[in-house]
Coordinates of C-alpha atoms and ligand atoms in Angstrom, one line a residue:
M1 CA 8.7 23.2 -69.4
E2 CA 8.1 24.6 -66.3
R3 CA 5.9 21.3 -65.7
N4 CA 9.1 18.9 -66.9
A5 CA 11.2 21.0 -64.3
R6 CA 8.9 20.3 -61.6
L7 CA 8.4 17.0 -62.2
T8 CA 12.2 16.7 -62.4
L9 CA 12.6 18.3 -58.9
I10 CA 10.0 15.9 -57.6
L11 CA 11.8 12.8 -59.1
T12 CA 15.4 14.3 -57.9
L13 CA 13.9 14.6 -54.3
A14 CA 11.9 11.3 -54.2
I15 CA 15.0 9.9 -55.5
L16 CA 17.2 11.6 -52.6
V17 CA 14.3 10.8 -49.7
L18 CA 13.2 7.4 -50.6
P19 CA 16.3 5.3 -49.8
L20 CA 16.4 7.1 -46.2
A21 CA 12.8 6.6 -45.6
G22 CA 13.4 3.2 -46.8
R23 CA 16.6 2.9 -44.5
A24 CA 14.4 3.5 -40.9
D25 CA 11.9 1.3 -42.1
E26 CA 14.7 -1.2 -42.5
R27 CA 16.4 -0.3 -39.0
K28 CA 12.8 -0.9 -37.6
Q29 CA 12.2 -4.3 -39.4
L30 CA 14.9 -6.1 -37.9
A31 CA 14.4 -4.5 -34.5
F32 CA 11.0 -6.4 -35.1
D33 CA 12.5 -9.6 -36.3
T34 CA 14.1 -9.4 -33.2
I35 CA 11.7 -9.0 -31.0
D36 CA 10.0 -11.6 -32.9
R37 CA 12.6 -14.4 -33.0
N38 CA 13.0 -14.1 -29.1
A39 CA 9.1 -13.6 -28.2
A40 CA 9.6 -17.5 -26.4
Q41 CA 12.6 -15.6 -24.9
I42 CA 10.7 -12.8 -23.5
A43 CA 8.0 -15.1 -22.0
D44 CA 10.5 -17.2 -20.6
I45 CA 12.0 -14.1 -18.4
S46 CA 8.6 -12.7 -17.5
D47 CA 6.9 -15.6 -16.5
S48 CA 10.2 -16.6 -14.5
I49 CA 9.7 -13.5 -12.5
F50 CA 6.2 -14.0 -11.9
Y51 CA 6.8 -17.4 -10.2
F52 CA 9.8 -16.0 -7.9
G53 CA 7.3 -13.1 -6.6
E54 CA 9.8 -10.8 -5.0
L55 CA 8.5 -8.0 -3.0
G56 CA 10.7 -4.6 -3.5
M57 CA 14.1 -4.4 -2.3
Q58 CA 14.1 -8.4 -2.3
E59 CA 14.6 -8.6 -6.1
F60 CA 17.5 -11.0 -6.0
E61 CA 16.5 -13.6 -8.0
T62 CA 14.7 -11.5 -10.5
T63 CA 17.7 -9.2 -10.8
K64 CA 20.0 -12.2 -10.8
L65 CA 18.0 -13.5 -14.1
L66 CA 18.2 -10.3 -15.8
K67 CA 21.8 -9.2 -14.6
G68 CA 22.8 -13.2 -16.5
T69 CA 20.3 -12.2 -19.4
L70 CA 21.4 -9.2 -20.4
E71 CA 25.5 -9.9 -19.6
A72 CA 25.3 -12.6 -21.8
A73 CA 23.8 -10.3 -24.4
G74 CA 26.9 -8.3 -24.3
F75 CA 25.3 -5.6 -21.8
R76 CA 27.5 -4.1 -19.1
V77 CA 25.4 -4.8 -15.5
E78 CA 25.8 -3.0 -12.7
L79 CA 23.9 -4.3 -9.4
G80 CA 23.6 -3.0 -5.9
G81 CA 24.4 0.5 -7.3
A82 CA 23.0 3.8 -5.2
D83 CA 23.6 1.2 -2.0
M84 CA 20.7 -0.8 -2.8
P85 CA 21.5 -4.6 -3.8
T86 CA 18.6 -4.8 -5.8
N87 CA 18.7 -1.9 -8.3
L88 CA 20.0 -3.0 -11.4
W89 CA 21.4 -1.0 -14.5
A90 CA 22.4 -2.1 -18.0
E91 CA 23.9 -0.8 -20.7
W92 CA 25.3 -1.0 -24.1
G93 CA 27.3 1.4 -26.2
S94 CA 28.9 4.5 -25.7
G95 CA 28.7 8.4 -25.9
H96 CA 25.6 10.4 -26.9
P97 CA 22.9 10.1 -27.5
K98 CA 22.2 7.8 -24.8
I99 CA 18.6 6.3 -24.0
A100 CA 17.1 5.0 -21.2
I101 CA 14.3 2.6 -20.4
V102 CA 12.7 2.9 -16.9
T103 CA 10.5 0.3 -15.1
E104 CA 10.8 -2.2 -12.4
V105 CA 10.2 -5.4 -11.4
D106 CA 8.6 -6.4 -7.7
A107 CA 5.5 -7.9 -6.7
L108 CA 3.1 -7.1 -3.8
P109 CA 2.3 -8.7 -0.3
G110 CA -0.8 -12.0 -0.7
G111 CA -0.6 -11.7 -4.5
S112 CA -0.3 -15.6 -4.7
Q113 CA -2.2 -16.7 -7.0
K114 CA -2.5 -19.5 -9.6
P115 CA -2.0 -18.5 -13.1
L116 CA -5.7 -18.9 -15.5
D117 CA -7.6 -19.9 -12.4
F118 CA -10.7 -17.6 -12.1
A119 CA -11.2 -18.2 -8.6
R120 CA -9.1 -17.5 -5.6
A121 CA -6.1 -20.1 -5.7
P122 CA -2.6 -19.0 -4.3
L123 CA 0.7 -20.9 -5.4
V124 CA 1.8 -20.5 -1.6
P125 CA -1.4 -19.2 0.7
G126 CA -0.5 -16.3 2.2
A127 CA 2.5 -14.9 -0.2
P128 CA 3.9 -12.2 -2.1
G129 CA 3.0 -12.2 -5.7
H130 CA 2.8 -10.6 -9.3
M131 CA -0.7 -8.9 -9.0
E132 CA 0.5 -6.1 -11.1
G133 CA 2.1 -7.4 -13.8
H134 CA 5.7 -6.2 -13.1
N135 CA 7.1 -9.2 -13.8
T136 CA 6.2 -8.8 -17.9
H137 CA 8.4 -5.4 -17.5
G138 CA 11.7 -7.7 -17.3
G139 CA 10.8 -9.3 -20.5
V140 CA 10.2 -6.3 -22.3
A141 CA 12.2 -3.8 -21.6
S142 CA 15.5 -6.3 -21.7
A143 CA 14.6 -7.6 -25.3
A144 CA 14.2 -4.1 -26.6
A145 CA 16.9 -3.1 -25.5
Y146 CA 18.8 -6.1 -27.1
A147 CA 16.9 -5.5 -30.1
V148 CA 18.2 -1.8 -30.5
K149 CA 21.6 -3.6 -29.4
Q150 CA 21.3 -5.5 -33.0
V151 CA 20.4 -2.6 -34.6
M152 CA 23.0 -0.1 -33.3
Q153 CA 25.4 -2.8 -34.5
R154 CA 24.4 -3.6 -38.0
Y155 CA 23.6 0.0 -39.0
N156 CA 26.7 1.6 -37.3
L157 CA 24.7 4.1 -35.0
P158 CA 26.1 5.8 -32.3
G159 CA 25.2 6.3 -28.9
T160 CA 24.5 4.2 -25.6
V161 CA 20.9 2.1 -24.8
A162 CA 20.6 1.6 -20.8
I163 CA 17.7 0.0 -18.9
S164 CA 17.2 1.2 -15.3
F165 CA 15.1 -1.9 -13.1
G166 CA 14.7 0.3 -10.2
P167 CA 13.9 -1.3 -6.5
A168 CA 10.6 -1.3 -4.5
E169 CA 8.0 1.0 -6.7
E170 CA 5.4 -0.8 -4.6
Q171 CA 6.5 1.2 -1.8
L172 CA 7.9 4.5 -4.1
A173 CA 11.2 3.7 -2.4
S174 CA 14.6 4.0 -4.8
R175 CA 13.9 6.4 -7.4
P176 CA 14.8 9.8 -5.7
F177 CA 18.0 7.8 -4.2
I178 CA 18.7 6.4 -8.0
V179 CA 18.5 10.4 -9.0
R180 CA 20.5 11.8 -6.2
A181 CA 23.3 9.2 -7.0
G182 CA 23.3 10.9 -10.6
Y183 CA 22.1 8.0 -12.8
F184 CA 20.4 10.4 -15.1
K185 CA 23.2 12.9 -15.1
D186 CA 24.5 11.6 -18.5
V187 CA 21.5 10.6 -20.4
D188 CA 19.4 11.9 -23.0
A189 CA 15.9 10.8 -22.7
I190 CA 14.3 7.7 -21.3
I191 CA 11.0 5.7 -21.7
Y192 CA 8.9 4.7 -18.9
L193 CA 7.6 1.2 -19.2
H194 CA 4.7 -0.4 -17.6
I195 CA 2.0 -3.0 -18.1
G196 CA -1.7 -1.7 -19.0
P197 CA -4.9 -2.9 -20.4
V198 CA -4.1 -1.2 -23.2
L199 CA -1.3 0.3 -25.6
A200 CA -0.9 3.5 -25.0
T201 CA 1.5 6.9 -24.5
G202 CA 0.5 9.9 -23.2
Y203 CA 2.0 13.5 -22.2
G204 CA 1.9 16.1 -19.5
L205 CA 1.6 15.3 -15.6
T206 CA 0.3 11.7 -16.1
N207 CA -0.1 10.8 -12.1
Y208 CA -0.1 12.3 -8.7
A209 CA 2.8 13.3 -6.3
A210 CA 3.0 11.7 -2.9
I211 CA 4.7 11.8 0.6
S212 CA 4.9 9.5 2.8
S213 CA 6.2 9.6 6.5
I214 CA 6.0 8.4 9.5
F215 CA 5.5 9.9 13.0
T216 CA 6.4 8.5 16.0
F217 CA 5.3 10.2 19.2
H218 CA 7.3 9.6 23.0
G219 CA 5.2 10.3 26.3
K220 CA 5.6 8.4 29.6
T221 CA 4.0 5.1 30.7
A222 CA 2.2 5.1 33.8
H223 CA -0.2 2.9 35.6
G224 CA -3.9 3.7 33.6
A225 CA -5.7 3.4 37.2
I226 CA -3.3 4.1 39.9
N227 CA -1.4 7.2 38.4
P228 CA -2.3 8.1 35.2
W229 CA -1.7 11.8 35.9
D230 CA 2.1 11.1 35.7
G231 CA 1.3 9.7 32.7
R232 CA 1.9 11.5 28.8
D233 CA 0.2 9.3 26.4
A234 CA 1.9 9.0 23.0
V235 CA -1.5 7.9 21.2
D236 CA -3.5 10.8 22.4
A237 CA -0.8 12.7 20.6
V238 CA -1.6 10.2 17.3
E239 CA -5.3 11.0 17.5
L240 CA -5.4 14.8 18.0
M241 CA -3.1 14.5 14.9
D242 CA -5.2 12.8 13.2
I243 CA -8.4 14.8 14.1
G244 CA -6.2 17.9 13.6
F245 CA -6.2 17.4 10.0
D246 CA -9.1 16.6 9.5
K247 CA -9.8 20.1 10.2
L248 CA -7.1 21.0 8.0
R249 CA -9.3 19.0 5.0
E250 CA -11.6 21.3 3.8
H251 CA -9.0 24.1 3.5
L252 CA -6.8 22.2 0.9
H253 CA -7.2 22.6 -3.0
P254 CA -9.8 19.4 -4.1
T255 CA -7.0 18.0 -5.7
Y256 CA -5.3 16.6 -2.5
R257 CA -5.6 13.1 -1.0
A258 CA -4.4 12.2 2.3
H259 CA -4.6 8.8 4.0
R260 CA -3.0 7.5 7.4
T261 CA -3.1 4.1 9.3
I262 CA -1.8 3.9 13.2
T263 CA 0.7 1.8 12.9
N264 CA 1.4 1.9 17.3
G265 CA -2.4 2.3 19.2
G266 CA -0.6 1.5 22.6
I267 CA -0.6 -1.9 23.8
Q268 CA -3.7 -2.6 26.5
P269 CA -6.1 -0.3 28.3
N270 CA -4.6 0.2 31.5
I271 CA -1.4 1.2 30.3
I272 CA -0.4 4.7 29.3
P273 CA 1.3 4.1 26.2
D274 CA 5.2 6.1 26.2
I275 CA 5.0 5.2 22.3
G276 CA 2.2 6.0 19.6
Q277 CA 3.0 6.2 15.5
I278 CA 0.8 7.1 12.5
W279 CA 1.8 6.5 9.0
W280 CA 0.7 9.4 6.5
F281 CA 0.8 9.7 2.7
V282 CA 0.1 13.4 1.2
R283 CA -0.9 13.9 -2.3
D284 CA -1.7 16.1 -4.7
A285 CA -1.4 17.2 -8.8
N286 CA 1.8 18.5 -8.0
M287 CA 5.1 18.4 -5.6
P288 CA 4.8 22.1 -4.2
D289 CA 1.2 21.6 -3.2
A290 CA 1.8 18.2 -1.9
K291 CA 4.9 20.1 0.0
A292 CA 2.6 22.7 0.8
T293 CA 0.1 20.1 2.7
Y294 CA 2.9 18.0 4.1
D295 CA 4.7 20.9 5.9
K296 CA 0.9 21.5 7.7
L297 CA 1.0 18.1 8.6
V298 CA 4.5 18.2 10.2
K299 CA 2.7 21.8 12.0
I300 CA -0.4 19.7 13.5
A301 CA 2.3 16.7 14.5
E302 CA 4.4 19.7 16.5
G303 CA 0.5 20.9 18.3
A304 CA 0.0 17.2 18.8
A305 CA 2.8 17.0 20.6
L306 CA 2.9 20.5 22.7
M307 CA -1.0 19.4 23.4
T308 CA 0.0 16.2 25.1
G309 CA 3.5 16.8 26.6
T310 CA 5.1 14.5 24.5
T311 CA 7.4 15.1 21.9
Y312 CA 8.0 13.7 18.4
D313 CA 10.1 12.7 15.6
V314 CA 9.4 12.0 11.9
K315 CA 11.1 9.2 9.6
Y316 CA 10.8 9.9 5.9
A317 CA 9.4 6.7 4.5
A318 CA 8.9 7.3 0.6
S319 CA 7.9 10.4 -1.9
A320 CA 7.7 10.5 -5.7
W321 CA 6.9 13.3 -7.7
P322 CA 4.1 13.1 -10.7
Q323 CA 5.2 11.8 -14.0
L324 CA 6.0 14.8 -16.4
V325 CA 5.6 13.0 -19.7
N326 CA 7.3 14.3 -22.7
R327 CA 4.9 15.7 -25.5
S328 CA 7.1 15.2 -28.4
I329 CA 8.5 12.2 -27.4
A330 CA 4.8 11.0 -26.8
E331 CA 3.9 11.9 -30.5
A332 CA 7.1 9.9 -31.5
I333 CA 5.7 7.3 -29.4
Q334 CA 1.9 7.1 -30.5
K335 CA 3.6 6.7 -34.2
D336 CA 5.4 3.7 -33.5
I337 CA 2.1 2.7 -31.3
D338 CA 0.0 3.2 -34.4
M339 CA 2.6 1.5 -36.8
V340 CA 2.9 -1.5 -34.2
G341 CA -0.7 -2.1 -33.5
V342 CA -2.8 -4.3 -30.9
P343 CA -1.7 -7.9 -31.1
A344 CA -4.0 -10.1 -33.4
W345 CA -6.2 -11.8 -30.4
T346 CA -7.8 -15.3 -31.1
E347 CA -11.1 -16.0 -30.9
E348 CA -10.1 -17.8 -27.6
E349 CA -8.5 -15.5 -26.1
Q350 CA -11.4 -12.7 -26.6
A351 CA -13.7 -15.5 -25.1
F352 CA -11.0 -16.2 -22.3
A353 CA -11.1 -12.5 -21.5
R354 CA -15.1 -12.3 -21.4
D355 CA -15.2 -15.0 -19.4
F356 CA -13.0 -14.1 -17.1
Q357 CA -14.5 -10.2 -17.0
K358 CA -18.1 -11.7 -16.3
S359 CA -16.5 -14.1 -13.4
A360 CA -14.3 -11.1 -12.0
N361 CA -17.9 -9.0 -12.2
R362 CA -16.1 -6.1 -14.5
P363 CA -18.0 -4.9 -17.5
V364 CA -17.6 -7.9 -20.2
V365 CA -15.6 -5.9 -23.0
G366 CA -13.0 -8.3 -23.8
L367 CA -9.6 -6.9 -25.2
R368 CA -8.8 -3.9 -27.1
T369 CA -8.7 -4.3 -30.2
K370 CA -7.7 -0.7 -31.4
P371 CA -4.4 1.6 -29.9
E372 CA -5.4 4.5 -27.4
A373 CA -5.6 8.1 -29.2
L374 CA -2.6 10.5 -27.6
G375 CA -4.4 12.6 -25.4
E376 CA -6.9 10.2 -24.2
R377 CA -4.8 9.8 -21.0
H378 CA -6.0 11.9 -17.7
Q379 CA -4.2 12.2 -14.6
S380 CA -4.4 9.6 -12.2
A381 CA -4.4 9.7 -8.3
S382 CA -2.1 7.3 -8.1
S383 CA 2.3 7.8 -7.7
N384 CA 4.7 5.7 -8.8
D385 CA 8.9 7.2 -8.3
N386 CA 10.0 7.1 -11.3
G387 CA 8.5 10.7 -11.5
D388 CA 11.3 12.0 -9.9
V389 CA 13.5 10.8 -13.0
S390 CA 11.2 12.6 -15.3
W391 CA 11.7 15.6 -13.8
V392 CA 15.7 15.6 -14.5
V393 CA 15.3 14.2 -17.7
P394 CA 13.3 14.3 -20.8
A395 CA 10.6 11.6 -20.5
G396 CA 8.5 9.3 -22.5
L397 CA 5.7 6.7 -21.2
L398 CA 4.6 3.5 -22.8
N399 CA 1.9 1.3 -21.5
F400 CA 1.4 -2.3 -23.3
P401 CA -1.6 -4.8 -23.3
A402 CA -0.4 -7.4 -21.1
S403 CA -3.6 -7.7 -19.1
V404 CA -7.4 -7.5 -19.3
P405 CA -9.4 -4.8 -19.3
G406 CA -11.4 -3.7 -16.0
V407 CA -8.8 -5.8 -13.9
E408 CA -8.0 -3.3 -12.0
Y409 CA -4.4 -3.8 -9.9
H410 CA -3.0 -5.0 -6.5
E411 CA -6.0 -7.2 -6.0
W412 CA -5.5 -11.2 -6.8
H413 CA -7.6 -11.2 -10.0
A414 CA -4.7 -9.1 -11.8
A415 CA -2.4 -12.2 -10.9
V416 CA -4.7 -14.6 -13.0
T417 CA -3.5 -13.3 -16.5
P418 CA 0.5 -12.3 -16.0
V419 CA 1.7 -15.5 -17.6
S420 CA -0.7 -16.2 -20.5
S421 CA -1.0 -15.8 -24.2
I422 CA -2.9 -12.5 -23.5
S423 CA 0.1 -11.3 -21.6
H424 CA 3.0 -12.6 -23.9
K425 CA 1.3 -10.9 -26.9
G426 CA 0.9 -8.2 -25.3
Q427 CA 4.8 -7.7 -24.2
V428 CA 5.6 -8.9 -27.8
A429 CA 3.9 -5.8 -28.9
G430 CA 5.3 -3.9 -26.0
A431 CA 8.3 -4.7 -27.2
K432 CA 8.3 -3.3 -30.5
V433 CA 6.8 -0.1 -29.7
L434 CA 9.9 0.4 -26.9
V435 CA 12.4 -0.4 -29.6
A436 CA 11.5 1.7 -32.6
S437 CA 10.9 4.7 -30.3
I438 CA 14.5 4.5 -29.0
I439 CA 15.5 3.7 -32.6
D440 CA 13.6 7.3 -33.1
L441 CA 15.7 8.9 -30.2
L442 CA 18.9 7.6 -31.1
T443 CA 18.6 8.8 -35.0
S444 CA 16.5 11.8 -34.9
P445 CA 18.5 15.1 -33.4
D446 CA 15.7 17.0 -34.1
L447 CA 13.3 15.0 -31.6
L448 CA 15.8 15.1 -29.1
A449 CA 16.2 18.9 -29.3
K450 CA 12.3 19.2 -29.1
A451 CA 11.9 17.1 -26.1
R452 CA 15.0 19.0 -24.5
A453 CA 13.5 22.0 -25.2
E454 CA 10.0 21.5 -24.0
F455 CA 12.0 20.0 -21.0
A456 CA 13.7 23.5 -20.3
V457 CA 10.3 25.0 -20.1
E458 CA 8.4 22.5 -17.9
S459 CA 11.4 21.8 -15.3
K460 CA 12.0 25.7 -14.9
Q461 CA 8.1 26.5 -14.0
T462 CA 8.3 24.0 -11.7
P463 CA 12.3 23.2 -10.5
Y464 CA 13.1 19.7 -9.2
F465 CA 13.8 19.0 -5.4
S466 CA 14.5 15.9 -3.9
L467 CA 12.3 15.1 -0.8
L468 CA 15.4 13.2 0.6
P469 CA 16.4 14.1 4.2
A470 CA 20.2 15.0 3.9
D471 CA 20.9 11.6 5.5
A472 CA 18.2 9.6 4.4
T473 CA 19.7 6.0 3.0
P474 CA 17.6 3.0 1.2
D475 CA 15.5 0.3 3.5
V476 CA 17.5 -2.7 2.1
D477 CA 15.5 -4.4 4.7
L478 CA 11.9 -3.3 3.4
N479 CA 10.2 -6.9 3.0
R480 CA 13.0 -8.8 3.9
A481 CA 11.2 -10.9 6.7
E482 CA 7.9 -11.3 4.5
M483 CA 10.4 -12.5 1.6
D484 CA 12.5 -15.0 4.0
K485 CA 9.2 -16.4 5.4
Y486 CA 7.4 -17.7 1.7
R487 CA 10.8 -17.8 0.3
P488 CA 11.1 -21.4 0.3
A489 CA 7.8 -22.7 -0.2
M490 CA 7.6 -20.8 -3.5
R491 CA 10.6 -22.2 -4.9
Q492 CA 9.0 -25.0 -5.5
F493 CA 7.2 -23.0 -8.6
Y494 CA 10.7 -21.5 -10.0
L495 CA 11.0 -22.1 -13.7
N496 CA 14.5 -22.9 -13.6
K497 CA 14.8 -21.4 -17.1
T498 CA 18.3 -19.5 -18.7
P499 CA 17.0 -17.2 -21.2
R500 CA 19.6 -16.5 -23.7
F501 CA 18.9 -14.0 -26.7
D502 CA 19.7 -14.9 -30.1
Ligands
LIG601 ZN1 3.3 -0.5 -11.5

C-alpha cells in the first residue's frame, strides 16, 4: 500500500512537473530555430560591420545598419542618447523583468586586413579595422534580441528585452556617461557579450579598473641659449612627474598597473617649451585601489609643477570599473553553454585554424571542441568600460567562440578571421546561449531574486562612484579626423546589404 501511494505521488508530481519542463525546452527550441533560420542574416550584419571598420564615436554606418535592422524587426531604437551620436539603445516589450544585452561595435586604428589572408595585407593601407572582432557583436546581439522577442510573443511572456551598443569601448569612453544618464536604472539584469576564442562565462571580478587622464603643464617660453633663466620648462615638469611616479612604484600593491605616453615633449631643443603633456593610465584589481594610486599621481603632478614653477591642468580621458560578474547568472549561463555546446567544426576549419596558428607562430592547438568549465576564468589586467554597468545592475558575461585560440586581439592577425565560417558558426552558438539565458532571466523570478541578493551584498561592500567630473562631456570628436581620412577609400569594400530577420 505504502509503496503504491508513493508511486502515485511520484506519478502525480511527474505529471505536474513534466509539462513545465517541456514548455521551457519548447521556448528555447523556438529561439534556437529562430537563430538557425537567421544564420545568414547574423553573418550579413557582422560582416557588413567588419568592412565598415569604424573607430569609436564614429560608428555611424554601423549604427545606421543596426538601427534599420532592429526597427524592421519591431524594436524601438534610440540613436544618439547621452549626447553621443553613435550611442544606440534598442528595446522591445514593456515593464519588468527588463533584461539588457550590453556590447560594443568599434574597430581599432591600423587594423585593416584582407580576411583569410595569413600575410599582412591591409584592405586600405593604414586604415582602421576589426582586429578584435567587435563586428561580430552586432549580429549576435541583434539576432538574440529578435529571437527573445519571438519567444515572448508566442508564449505571452511579460517584460522587456533591450540592447545597449555603447560607443568607443576601445578607448573606455562611453559607459560612465551611459550609466550617468540613467539607462540602467530600471533594468533588472544585463548580459555582457564579447567575442572570445572559447564559449565561456565566469563570475567575480573578471578584469581591471582603469583611470585615464591627460596632464598638461604650462610654463613660460624663452630662448634656450640667450635667456633660459627667463623660461619655465613645462617638459621638465613632465619628466619630473614621470620620475616621481617611478619612485612611487615600489610602494604600490603588486596588483597595480600604470603606463604613460608623452604626448607633447617640446618643439626643438633651443626653445624652452611652455607646454608639456603626459597621458596616464592607472589600473588596479579594484576601483578604490586604482583611485588611491590615481590620487597619488595627481599629488606628483602638483609636486612637479611646484619644482618647475609651472602650472598644470588635468583632463579626464576615460575610466572603467572592473567587470563584476554575478555568480547566480553565471551558473544559469553555464547550463545554457553546456546545452548549446561549441559548434561542430569541420576538418577544413580545424586545419585552417592549425595552419593559421602555425603561420602566426602560436601554439598549434586548433579550435576548442569543448566549452570552458565555470570557474576557469582568471581576472585579466585589461579593462572594459562596461564594468561601470556591472556595479549598478546585476551582470552576466558571455564569450562566444568566434576567433582562433592563441591569436591575441589588437594586432592584425586578429583581423584575419572575423568574417570566416569559424566566426559565423561561433556567432550562431553565441546567439543561442544568449537567447537561452535571457529567457532564463525573463522567466525565473527565483534566478533574478538570487542575482539581486548577491548583487546587493557585493555593491554594498564596494559602492559605485562615478569617475566622471561633474562637467565632463563625451568626446564625440574622438577618432573623427582618422575616420574621415580613411572612410572614402574604405567605402569600396562595403557589402551594401540590408539584413532582415524572419
Ligand atoms: Zn573588446
